[in-house]
Coordinates of C-alpha atoms in Angstrom, one line a residue:
X1 CA 13.3 -21.1 -18.8
X2 CA 10.6 -20.3 -20.8
X3 CA 9.7 -22.3 -23.8
X4 CA 11.1 -22.8 -27.2
X5 CA 10.0 -19.4 -29.5
X6 CA 8.3 -22.2 -31.7
X7 CA 5.1 -23.2 -29.4
X8 CA 2.5 -21.4 -29.8
X9 CA 0.0 -20.0 -26.5
X10 CA -2.2 -22.6 -28.5
X11 CA 0.1 -25.5 -28.6
X12 CA 1.2 -24.4 -25.4
X13 CA -2.4 -24.3 -24.2
X14 CA -3.3 -28.2 -25.2
X15 CA 0.3 -29.0 -23.8
X16 CA 0.2 -28.0 -20.7
X17 CA -1.8 -30.8 -18.9
X18 CA 0.5 -33.5 -20.4
X19 CA 3.8 -32.1 -20.9
X20 CA 4.1 -29.5 -17.9
X21 CA 4.9 -30.9 -15.1
X22 CA 2.5 -28.5 -12.9
X23 CA -0.3 -29.3 -15.1
X24 CA -4.4 -28.3 -15.0
X25 CA -4.9 -31.6 -12.4
X26 CA -1.8 -30.3 -9.7
X27 CA -2.9 -27.0 -9.8
X28 CA -6.2 -28.7 -8.9
X29 CA -4.3 -29.5 -5.8
X30 CA -2.5 -26.5 -5.7
X31 CA -5.7 -24.6 -5.8
X32 CA -7.3 -26.5 -3.2
X33 CA -4.7 -26.0 -0.6
X34 CA -4.0 -21.9 -1.2
X35 CA -8.6 -22.3 -1.2
X36 CA -8.5 -24.8 2.2
X37 CA -5.7 -22.8 4.0
X38 CA -7.0 -19.5 3.0
X39 CA -10.3 -20.6 3.2
X40 CA -12.3 -18.8 0.3
X41 CA -15.4 -18.7 -0.4
X42 CA -16.5 -16.5 -3.2
X43 CA -19.5 -15.0 -3.2
X44 CA -21.7 -16.5 -6.5
X45 CA -23.2 -13.0 -8.0
X46 CA -19.8 -11.1 -7.9
X47 CA -18.6 -9.0 -10.6
X48 CA -16.0 -10.9 -12.5
X49 CA -14.1 -9.1 -15.4
X50 CA -14.2 -10.6 -18.3
X51 CA -10.9 -10.1 -19.5
X52 CA -10.1 -12.6 -17.0
X53 CA -12.7 -15.3 -18.0
X54 CA -10.8 -19.0 -18.2
X55 CA -11.1 -20.6 -21.1
X56 CA -11.1 -23.1 -19.4
X57 CA -14.3 -23.1 -17.5
X58 CA -17.6 -21.3 -18.2
X59 CA -18.9 -21.1 -14.5
X60 CA -16.6 -19.1 -12.7
X61 CA -18.6 -18.3 -11.2
X62 CA -20.2 -20.7 -9.0
X63 CA -20.0 -21.6 -5.2
X64 CA -16.1 -22.8 -4.9
X65 CA -16.9 -25.2 -1.7
X66 CA -14.9 -25.9 0.9
X67 CA -13.2 -28.8 2.0
X68 CA -16.1 -30.3 4.5
X69 CA -18.7 -30.3 1.6
X70 CA -16.3 -32.1 -0.4
X71 CA -18.0 -36.0 0.8
X72 CA -21.5 -34.1 -0.9
X73 CA -19.8 -33.7 -3.9
X74 CA -21.4 -35.9 -6.5
X75 CA -18.5 -36.3 -9.0
X76 CA -15.3 -35.7 -9.9
X77 CA -16.5 -33.4 -12.6
X78 CA -18.9 -30.9 -10.7
X79 CA -15.6 -31.4 -8.3
X80 CA -13.8 -29.5 -11.1
X81 CA -16.4 -27.6 -12.6
X82 CA -15.7 -24.7 -9.4
X83 CA -12.1 -24.5 -9.9
X84 CA -11.6 -21.5 -12.1
X85 CA -13.3 -19.2 -9.8
X86 CA -9.6 -19.0 -7.4
X87 CA -7.6 -18.5 -10.2
X88 CA -10.0 -17.0 -12.8
X89 CA -7.5 -15.8 -15.7
X90 CA -7.0 -19.1 -18.4
X91 CA -4.0 -21.2 -19.2
X92 CA -3.7 -19.8 -22.9
X93 CA -4.5 -16.0 -21.3
X94 CA -1.7 -16.6 -18.4
X95 CA 0.8 -18.4 -20.7
X96 CA 0.3 -14.6 -22.9
X97 CA 0.9 -12.6 -20.6
X98 CA 3.6 -14.6 -19.3
X99 CA 5.6 -14.9 -22.5
X100 CA 4.8 -11.2 -23.5
X101 CA 6.6 -9.9 -20.1
X102 CA 5.6 -6.6 -19.8
X103 CA 7.9 -4.4 -18.3
X104 CA 7.1 -2.4 -14.7
X105 CA 7.7 1.1 -16.8
X106 CA 5.1 0.1 -19.3
X107 CA 2.3 -1.3 -17.5
X108 CA 2.6 1.0 -14.5
X109 CA 2.3 3.9 -18.0
X110 CA -0.6 2.0 -18.7
X111 CA -2.2 2.3 -15.3
X112 CA -1.7 6.0 -15.1
X113 CA -2.7 6.8 -18.6
X114 CA -6.3 7.1 -16.7
X115 CA -5.5 9.9 -15.0
X116 CA -7.9 12.2 -15.7
X117 CA -7.0 15.2 -17.6
X118 CA -3.7 13.6 -18.5
X119 CA -2.2 12.6 -21.9
X120 CA -0.8 8.9 -22.3
X121 CA 3.8 10.0 -22.8
X122 CA 5.8 7.6 -22.4
X123 CA 6.6 7.0 -18.5
X124 CA 9.7 9.2 -17.7
X125 CA 7.8 12.5 -19.5
X126 CA 5.8 15.2 -18.0
X127 CA 2.8 16.5 -19.3
X128 CA -0.3 18.8 -18.9
X129 CA -3.3 17.8 -20.1
X130 CA -3.7 18.7 -23.7
X131 CA -5.7 16.1 -25.6
X132 CA -3.5 12.6 -26.6
X133 CA -1.9 12.4 -29.7
X134 CA -2.6 10.4 -32.4
X135 CA 0.6 10.2 -33.3
X136 CA 2.5 7.4 -31.6
X137 CA 5.4 7.8 -29.5
X138 CA 8.9 7.0 -30.8
X139 CA 10.9 7.3 -27.4
X140 CA 11.4 3.3 -26.1
X141 CA 10.1 3.8 -22.2
X142 CA 12.2 -0.2 -21.4
X143 CA 15.1 2.1 -23.1
X144 CA 18.1 3.4 -19.8
X145 CA 18.4 5.8 -22.5
X146 CA 15.3 7.0 -22.1
X147 CA 15.2 7.2 -18.6
X148 CA 18.0 10.3 -18.9
X149 CA 15.8 11.8 -22.0
X150 CA 15.1 15.8 -21.0
X151 CA 10.8 15.8 -19.9
X152 CA 8.6 17.6 -23.1
X153 CA 5.6 19.5 -21.5
X154 CA 2.0 20.0 -23.5
X155 CA -0.5 23.0 -23.2
X156 CA -2.6 22.6 -20.5
X157 CA -6.6 23.2 -22.3
X158 CA -8.9 21.1 -20.6
X159 CA -7.7 20.9 -17.8
X160 CA -10.5 22.6 -15.5
X161 CA -8.2 22.7 -12.3
X162 CA -4.2 23.1 -14.0
X163 CA -2.3 24.1 -15.3
X164 CA -0.6 21.1 -14.2
X165 CA 2.3 18.3 -15.5
X166 CA 3.2 15.6 -14.7
X167 CA 6.3 14.0 -14.1
X168 CA 7.9 10.8 -14.0
X169 CA 11.6 10.4 -12.9
X170 CA 14.2 8.0 -10.8
X171 CA 15.5 9.8 -8.2
X172 CA 19.4 8.2 -7.6
X173 CA 20.2 7.9 -3.8
X174 CA 24.8 7.1 -2.8
X175 CA 25.9 3.5 -3.4
X176 CA 25.8 1.3 -5.5
X177 CA 22.2 0.5 -7.4
X178 CA 19.3 2.8 -5.2
X179 CA 16.8 5.1 -7.0
X180 CA 13.8 5.8 -6.3
X181 CA 10.1 5.8 -8.7
X182 CA 9.1 9.5 -7.9
X183 CA 5.4 10.1 -9.8
X184 CA 4.7 14.4 -9.6
X185 CA 2.1 16.4 -9.7
X186 CA 3.4 20.7 -9.8
X187 CA 0.7 23.4 -10.7
X188 CA 2.5 25.5 -13.4
X189 CA 3.2 29.0 -12.1
X190 CA 2.9 28.7 -8.7
X191 CA 5.4 28.8 -6.2
X192 CA 5.4 25.1 -4.2
X193 CA 4.1 25.8 -0.2
X194 CA 3.3 23.1 0.6
X195 CA 4.3 19.7 -0.8
X196 CA 2.7 15.9 0.1
X197 CA 4.2 12.7 -0.2
X198 CA 2.1 8.9 -1.1
X199 CA 4.0 6.0 0.3
X200 CA 3.0 2.8 -1.2
X201 CA 2.0 -0.6 0.6
X202 CA 4.3 -3.9 0.8
X203 CA 5.0 -5.0 -2.8
X204 CA 2.6 -2.7 -4.1
X205 CA 4.0 0.0 -6.2
X206 CA 2.4 4.3 -6.8
X207 CA 0.3 3.1 -10.4
X208 CA -2.5 2.0 -7.2
X209 CA -2.6 6.2 -6.5
X210 CA -3.3 6.2 -10.2
X211 CA -7.5 7.4 -8.7
X212 CA -5.9 10.2 -6.2
X213 CA -4.0 11.9 -8.3
X214 CA -5.9 14.3 -10.4
X215 CA -7.4 15.2 -6.7
X216 CA -5.0 15.8 -4.1
X217 CA -3.6 17.6 -6.8
X218 CA -5.7 20.3 -7.0
X219 CA -5.3 23.1 -4.5
X220 CA -3.5 25.7 -4.6
X221 CA 0.2 25.4 -3.7
X222 CA 0.8 22.0 -3.6
X223 CA 3.0 20.0 -5.5
X224 CA 2.2 15.7 -4.8
X225 CA 5.0 13.3 -4.9
X226 CA 4.7 9.8 -4.8
X227 CA 7.3 7.3 -4.0
X228 CA 8.4 3.8 -5.0
X229 CA 9.5 2.3 -1.7
X230 CA 13.5 1.6 -1.8
X231 CA 13.4 -2.3 -2.9
X232 CA 9.2 -1.9 -4.7
X233 CA 7.9 -1.3 -7.8
X234 CA 9.6 0.5 -10.1
X235 CA 12.7 1.8 -7.8
X236 CA 15.3 0.1 -7.6
X237 CA 16.3 -3.8 -5.7
X238 CA 19.9 -3.6 -3.8
X239 CA 19.8 -7.5 -2.0
X240 CA 18.5 -7.3 1.0
X241 CA 21.5 -8.4 4.1
X242 CA 20.0 -7.5 7.6
X243 CA 23.4 -7.4 9.3
X244 CA 22.0 -7.3 12.9
X245 CA 22.3 -10.0 15.1
X246 CA 19.8 -9.1 17.9
X247 CA 16.3 -9.4 17.5
X248 CA 15.5 -5.6 18.5
X249 CA 18.4 -5.1 15.9
X250 CA 17.1 -6.4 13.4
X251 CA 14.1 -5.0 13.3
X252 CA 15.6 -1.6 13.2
X253 CA 18.2 -1.9 10.9
X254 CA 15.0 -3.5 8.4
X255 CA 13.3 -0.4 8.9
X256 CA 16.5 1.9 9.0
X257 CA 16.1 0.1 4.9
X258 CA 13.5 1.8 4.5
X259 CA 13.4 4.8 5.9
X260 CA 16.0 5.4 5.6
X261 CA 15.9 6.2 1.5
X262 CA 13.3 7.6 2.1
X263 CA 15.6 11.0 4.1
X264 CA 17.7 11.2 1.5
X265 CA 16.0 11.1 -1.5
X266 CA 14.1 14.7 1.3
X267 CA 17.2 15.8 1.6
X268 CA 18.1 15.5 -2.7
X269 CA 14.5 17.3 -3.2
X270 CA 15.8 20.4 -1.1
X271 CA 12.1 19.8 1.3
X272 CA 12.7 20.8 4.0
X273 CA 9.0 20.0 6.0
X274 CA 6.0 17.8 4.0
X275 CA 2.8 15.8 4.7
X276 CA 3.8 12.4 4.8
X277 CA 1.3 9.5 3.8
X278 CA 1.6 5.9 4.1
X279 CA -0.6 3.3 3.3
X280 CA -0.4 -0.4 5.5
X281 CA 3.0 -1.3 5.5
X282 CA 3.8 2.4 3.6
X283 CA 1.3 3.8 7.2
X284 CA 3.4 2.2 9.3
X285 CA 6.9 2.7 8.1
X286 CA 5.3 6.4 7.5
X287 CA 5.5 6.6 11.6
X288 CA 8.6 4.7 11.8
X289 CA 10.2 8.0 9.6
X290 CA 8.3 10.1 12.1
X291 CA 10.4 8.9 15.0
X292 CA 14.2 8.9 13.3
X293 CA 14.1 11.4 11.2
X294 CA 12.0 14.3 13.2
X295 CA 10.8 18.3 12.4
X296 CA 10.7 17.5 9.2
X297 CA 6.8 16.7 8.9
X298 CA 3.2 19.6 8.8
X299 CA 0.8 15.5 9.1
X300 CA 0.9 12.4 9.4
X301 CA -2.0 10.3 7.2
X302 CA -2.0 6.7 7.8
X303 CA -4.6 4.7 6.1
X304 CA -5.0 1.5 7.3
X305 CA -1.8 0.9 8.3
X306 CA 0.4 -2.5 10.0
X307 CA 2.0 -3.4 12.6
X308 CA -0.5 -0.5 15.3
X309 CA -1.7 -3.4 17.6
X310 CA 0.1 -5.9 20.0
X311 CA 0.2 -9.7 20.0
X312 CA 2.2 -11.6 22.8
X313 CA 2.7 -14.7 20.5
X314 CA 4.6 -10.8 17.5
X315 CA 6.8 -9.9 20.3
X316 CA 8.2 -13.0 22.2
X317 CA 10.4 -14.8 20.4
X318 CA 9.8 -17.6 23.1
X319 CA 6.5 -18.3 22.0
X320 CA 5.1 -19.4 19.2
X321 CA 4.2 -17.4 16.3
X322 CA 0.2 -16.7 16.3
X323 CA -2.0 -19.4 14.9
X324 CA -4.9 -17.2 12.9
X325 CA -5.3 -13.3 11.9
X326 CA -7.6 -11.4 9.9
X327 CA -4.9 -10.6 7.3
X328 CA -6.5 -13.7 5.3
X329 CA -9.2 -11.5 4.2
X330 CA -7.1 -9.2 2.0
X331 CA -7.2 -12.0 -0.3
X332 CA -10.3 -14.0 0.2
X333 CA -12.0 -10.7 0.2
X334 CA -14.0 -9.0 -2.9
X335 CA -14.1 -5.8 -3.5
X336 CA -16.9 -5.3 -5.4
X337 CA -19.3 -6.7 -2.2
X338 CA -17.1 -3.9 -0.1
X339 CA -17.2 -1.1 -2.4
X340 CA -20.5 -1.8 -2.9
X341 CA -22.6 -2.8 0.2
X342 CA -22.1 -0.7 3.7
X343 CA -20.5 -2.3 7.0
X344 CA -24.6 -1.9 9.3
X345 CA -22.8 -1.8 12.4
X346 CA -21.0 0.9 11.5
X347 CA -23.5 4.8 12.3
X348 CA -23.4 6.7 10.1
X349 CA -22.3 9.2 12.5
X350 CA -18.4 7.8 12.9
X351 CA -18.3 7.6 8.9
X352 CA -17.2 11.2 8.2
X353 CA -13.8 12.6 9.8
X354 CA -15.2 15.5 12.3
X355 CA -16.8 12.8 14.2
X356 CA -14.1 10.8 14.5
X357 CA -12.4 12.1 16.6
X358 CA -10.4 11.2 20.6
X359 CA -13.0 12.7 22.4
X360 CA -15.8 10.3 21.3
X361 CA -13.5 7.4 19.7
X362 CA -14.3 5.7 23.7
X363 CA -17.3 5.5 22.5
X364 CA -17.0 4.2 18.9
X365 CA -14.1 1.6 20.3
X366 CA -17.3 0.3 22.9
X367 CA -19.8 0.0 19.8
X368 CA -16.7 -1.8 17.5
X369 CA -16.8 -4.5 20.5
X370 CA -20.7 -4.6 20.1
X371 CA -20.2 -5.4 16.3
X372 CA -18.8 -7.7 14.0
X373 CA -15.2 -7.4 14.4
X374 CA -13.3 -8.9 11.2
X375 CA -13.4 -12.5 11.2
X376 CA -10.2 -14.3 11.7
X377 CA -9.3 -17.3 10.3
X378 CA -6.2 -20.7 10.9
X379 CA -3.0 -19.9 9.6
X380 CA -1.3 -22.9 8.0
X381 CA 1.0 -24.5 9.4
X382 CA 2.5 -24.2 6.2
X383 CA 3.0 -20.6 5.9
X384 CA 4.0 -19.8 9.3
X385 CA 6.9 -22.3 8.5
X386 CA 7.4 -20.0 5.1
X387 CA 6.8 -16.8 6.2
X388 CA 9.7 -17.5 9.5
X389 CA 11.9 -18.8 6.3
X390 CA 11.1 -15.8 4.6
X391 CA 9.9 -16.8 1.7
X392 CA 8.2 -14.2 0.2
X393 CA 5.4 -14.6 -1.4
X394 CA 6.6 -13.3 -4.4
X395 CA 8.6 -15.9 -4.8
X396 CA 6.0 -18.5 -5.8
X397 CA 4.9 -15.6 -9.0
X398 CA 8.6 -15.6 -10.1
X399 CA 8.8 -20.2 -9.3
X400 CA 5.5 -20.6 -11.4
X401 CA 6.9 -19.5 -14.7
X402 CA 3.8 -19.3 -17.5
X403 CA 1.5 -19.5 -14.5
X404 CA 1.9 -16.8 -12.8
X405 CA -0.6 -14.4 -13.9
X406 CA -3.1 -17.2 -13.6
X407 CA -1.3 -17.4 -9.0
X408 CA -2.1 -13.3 -9.4
X409 CA -5.1 -13.4 -11.0
X410 CA -6.7 -14.9 -8.1
X411 CA -5.7 -12.0 -6.0
X412 CA -6.4 -8.5 -8.5
X413 CA -9.8 -10.5 -9.8
X414 CA -10.8 -10.0 -6.2
X415 CA -9.5 -6.7 -5.6
X416 CA -9.9 -4.8 -8.5
X417 CA -13.3 -6.8 -8.8
X418 CA -15.6 -3.0 -8.2
X419 CA -13.3 -1.2 -11.4
X420 CA -14.4 -1.2 -15.0
X421 CA -12.8 -4.5 -16.7
X422 CA -10.2 -2.1 -18.7
X423 CA -8.9 -0.3 -15.1
X424 CA -9.2 -3.9 -13.6
X425 CA -7.2 -5.3 -16.1
X426 CA -4.0 -2.9 -16.8
X427 CA -4.0 -3.2 -13.0
X428 CA -3.9 -6.9 -13.2
X429 CA -0.9 -6.3 -15.4
X430 CA 0.4 -4.3 -13.4
X431 CA 0.2 -6.4 -10.1
X432 CA 1.8 -9.6 -12.2
X433 CA 4.7 -7.1 -13.5
X434 CA 5.7 -5.6 -9.8
X435 CA 5.7 -9.4 -7.8
X436 CA 7.3 -10.9 -10.8
X437 CA 10.6 -8.7 -10.7
X438 CA 13.4 -9.6 -8.7
X439 CA 13.0 -9.8 -5.1
X440 CA 15.0 -7.2 -3.1
X441 CA 12.6 -5.4 -0.6
X442 CA 9.4 -7.9 0.1
X443 CA 12.0 -9.5 2.7
X444 CA 11.7 -7.1 4.9
X445 CA 8.6 -8.5 5.3
X446 CA 10.0 -11.5 8.4
X447 CA 11.4 -9.0 10.1
X448 CA 9.1 -6.3 11.1
X449 CA 5.4 -9.0 11.2
X450 CA 4.9 -12.0 12.0
X451 CA 2.5 -13.6 10.7
X452 CA -1.1 -12.2 10.5
X453 CA 0.8 -8.6 10.3
X454 CA 1.5 -8.3 13.8
X455 CA 4.5 -6.2 14.4
X456 CA 7.0 -7.9 15.9
X457 CA 8.2 -3.8 17.7
X458 CA 4.0 -2.9 17.6
X459 CA 3.6 1.0 16.7
X460 CA 0.9 1.0 19.7
X461 CA 4.6 1.2 21.3
X462 CA 6.1 3.8 20.5
X463 CA 4.0 6.0 18.6
X464 CA 2.7 8.6 21.1
X465 CA 6.6 9.8 20.5
X466 CA 5.0 11.3 16.8
X467 CA 5.7 14.7 16.7
X468 CA 7.5 14.9 20.6
X469 CA 11.3 14.2 20.0
X470 CA 13.7 15.7 19.8
X471 CA 15.2 17.6 17.7
X472 CA 19.3 17.2 17.5
X473 CA 21.3 14.5 14.4
X474 CA 19.1 12.2 13.3
X475 CA 17.9 9.3 16.2
X476 CA 19.8 6.2 15.1
X477 CA 16.7 4.1 15.4
X478 CA 12.9 5.2 14.7
X479 CA 12.5 5.1 18.8
X480 CA 10.4 7.8 21.0
X481 CA 12.4 10.2 23.0
X482 CA 12.7 10.0 26.4
X483 CA 10.1 12.4 28.4
X484 CA 12.3 14.0 30.8
X485 CA 15.7 14.6 30.0
X486 CA 17.4 16.0 26.8
X487 CA 19.4 14.0 24.7
X488 CA 23.5 15.6 26.5
X489 CA 25.4 17.8 25.6
X490 CA 22.0 19.5 22.7
X491 CA 19.8 22.8 22.9
X492 CA 16.8 21.6 24.6
X493 CA 14.4 21.7 21.5
X494 CA 11.4 19.3 21.1
X495 CA 8.8 19.3 18.7
X496 CA 5.3 20.6 19.6
X497 CA 3.4 17.7 18.2
X498 CA 1.7 17.5 14.7
X499 CA -1.8 16.3 13.9
X500 CA -2.3 12.5 12.8
X501 CA -4.9 11.3 11.1
X502 CA -6.0 7.5 10.4
X503 CA -8.1 6.2 8.0
X504 CA -9.0 2.8 7.8
X505 CA -11.9 1.5 5.7
X506 CA -15.6 0.9 6.7
X507 CA -15.1 -3.4 5.9
X508 CA -11.3 -3.4 6.3
X509 CA -10.1 -6.2 7.9
X510 CA -7.9 -4.1 9.8
X511 CA -8.0 -3.8 13.2
X512 CA -9.6 -0.3 13.9
X513 CA -9.6 -0.2 17.5
X514 CA -5.4 0.4 16.8
X515 CA -6.3 3.2 15.7
X516 CA -8.2 4.4 18.7
X517 CA -6.1 3.2 21.3
X518 CA -2.8 5.0 19.3
X519 CA -4.9 8.0 19.2
X520 CA -5.7 7.7 22.9
X521 CA -2.1 7.3 24.0
X522 CA -1.1 10.3 21.0
X523 CA -3.6 12.4 22.8
X524 CA -2.4 11.1 26.4
X525 CA 1.3 12.5 25.4
X526 CA -0.3 15.8 24.3
X527 CA -1.2 15.8 28.1
X528 CA 1.5 14.8 29.0
X529 CA 3.8 17.3 27.4
X530 CA 1.8 20.3 28.3
X531 CA 1.6 20.1 31.9
X532 CA 5.4 21.1 32.1
X533 CA 5.2 23.1 28.7
X534 CA 6.2 26.3 28.5
X535 CA 4.5 29.0 27.1
X536 CA 6.4 29.0 24.0
X537 CA 5.8 25.6 23.9
X538 CA 2.3 25.6 24.3
X539 CA 1.5 28.9 22.0
X540 CA 2.9 26.0 19.1
X541 CA 1.5 23.1 20.8
X542 CA 0.3 21.3 17.1
X543 CA -0.7 17.9 17.8
X544 CA -3.8 15.9 17.6
X545 CA -5.4 12.6 16.7
X546 CA -8.5 11.5 14.8
X547 CA -9.8 8.3 13.4
X548 CA -11.4 8.4 10.4
X549 CA -14.2 5.9 8.5
X550 CA -14.4 5.9 4.2
X551 CA -17.4 4.7 3.9
X552 CA -17.7 2.0 1.3
X553 CA -14.0 0.8 1.4
X554 CA -11.8 -1.8 2.7
X555 CA -8.7 -2.3 3.4
X556 CA -7.3 -0.4 0.2
X557 CA -9.1 2.7 1.5
X558 CA -7.7 5.3 -1.7
X559 CA -9.2 3.0 -4.2
X560 CA -12.4 1.1 -2.6
X561 CA -13.5 4.9 -1.3
X562 CA -11.2 6.9 -3.4
X563 CA -14.1 9.8 -3.5
X564 CA -14.4 9.8 0.1
X565 CA -11.4 9.6 0.0
X566 CA -9.8 12.4 -1.3
X567 CA -12.8 14.6 -0.5
X568 CA -11.2 13.3 3.5
X569 CA -7.2 14.4 2.3
X570 CA -8.6 17.9 0.7
X571 CA -9.6 18.6 4.2
X572 CA -6.8 17.2 5.1
X573 CA -4.7 19.8 3.8
X574 CA -6.1 22.5 3.5
X575 CA -6.0 22.3 7.8
X576 CA -1.8 21.9 6.9
X577 CA -2.6 25.1 5.0
X578 CA -4.4 27.1 8.6
X579 CA -1.9 25.4 11.1
X580 CA 1.1 26.5 9.3
X581 CA -0.5 30.4 8.6
X582 CA -1.0 29.8 12.8
X583 CA 2.8 28.4 13.7
X584 CA 4.0 30.9 11.0
X585 CA 5.6 27.7 8.7
X586 CA 4.5 29.4 5.3
X587 CA 6.7 31.8 3.2
X588 CA 5.6 35.5 3.6

């Protein structure tokens, strides 16, 4: 519940310490709990976003102390001095953001305005690259009727790779309250030969790809789509309900909740084949889509995918939940260090796409085993309890009310610390506007992953089926087909492989060994298929797998190492064109 309008932000800031149940001292205790659990150790030289500077202290850059160090603390004043480093947004600024209540449409629009050559229109319009208008738009992008307004196209003037147009739309799906938020980039006057579809990670939104849209839409004949997954971002948020009773059934139903929406979108857009890029949980869902809906992918690109390696705690219902994980690094790792530094344990050759193939995967794995891996940190008991109770992490943002922006700043200040201040602030606002929305697709997390980001149905058990499925009616679940026999009553038409690219950041907390093992398993399945393939099947063989390391990047490879990521993507998209010409998929 919001406070009465007669209370100003300044009055709230002064009164919050005494009148709000989660005042400063209580918040310090919350900060203590979070950071003891996550083992946060903020580097004293970390660059801070000036727009997120705390109004309560000027020493946010000081290294916070761990529980074991507090016995040496000289005073309570010194102890509380560094707390703002955990959540750097001040109380007054946080209250102002909460009070403003910016909608996801507004914050998404601001993030997309950073795309080069893109005018700053309302989100639900399309533009070329004309200079920004000096007149304010008369459209209200927060009103539903304006979402159906005719798109406005401007001329392309200063676009060296144009003319192009951007379009933002809400694509309606069957059923009540089901639609996907879609952002697309189209090259004007060109025939569309290939489509690239981009899917974000857990709880995120398509706006996080803002540093990739312009670069990835330069190739002639390509149309780019970015989608918010159902129940996330600005897509609709229908109630998330699981009806299955058994463990495996719950997993499959949760996966299908997302990938069925993607398939429905594909059919509605009239797209036959496309290249699919998924990040983190989006990568997990991309694999599930490839298994359940075979025959529609030209290439599968997995950017730091979650859920590949197997963990006995995650897959065995009779065992306790995992006690440690590298996932904690998502919240504690400062991207200023990842983006501006390098990992000396990874050779230069391992950071290029050409040298990260199956043939030298073993050597890279051996080298990785001898080097430092992302540190595993203990998972607190309260976290595993809340996880199993399916209490979403975004629930805390919603419950915290005016303290929500401050809580979110604990993640955004580290996640976007390597970006210019205005972009970092825009992404913070965007993140908070998404995190505070009604819970929906986020509740799938506990069904798909165990605490610590290990999958309950690991992809390493299934990924060999990607590109090897029987092509028929859609499968009932995202599981690999039997390699020995065709479905009863159906023609024996089977996929002959698709290329799979697994990308990881140089300083990624995700397990790269899992990616290398997945690439090996895909290659092993290829050899097995070729052993019994017909001459025609051998001629149409198109499968392979490789691991690519993105320089100076963490888990969010597309953002931390955008230039290298975009360069690798350009190579992979050109490779799709070459393969399509060989296989005859391209229209003459």
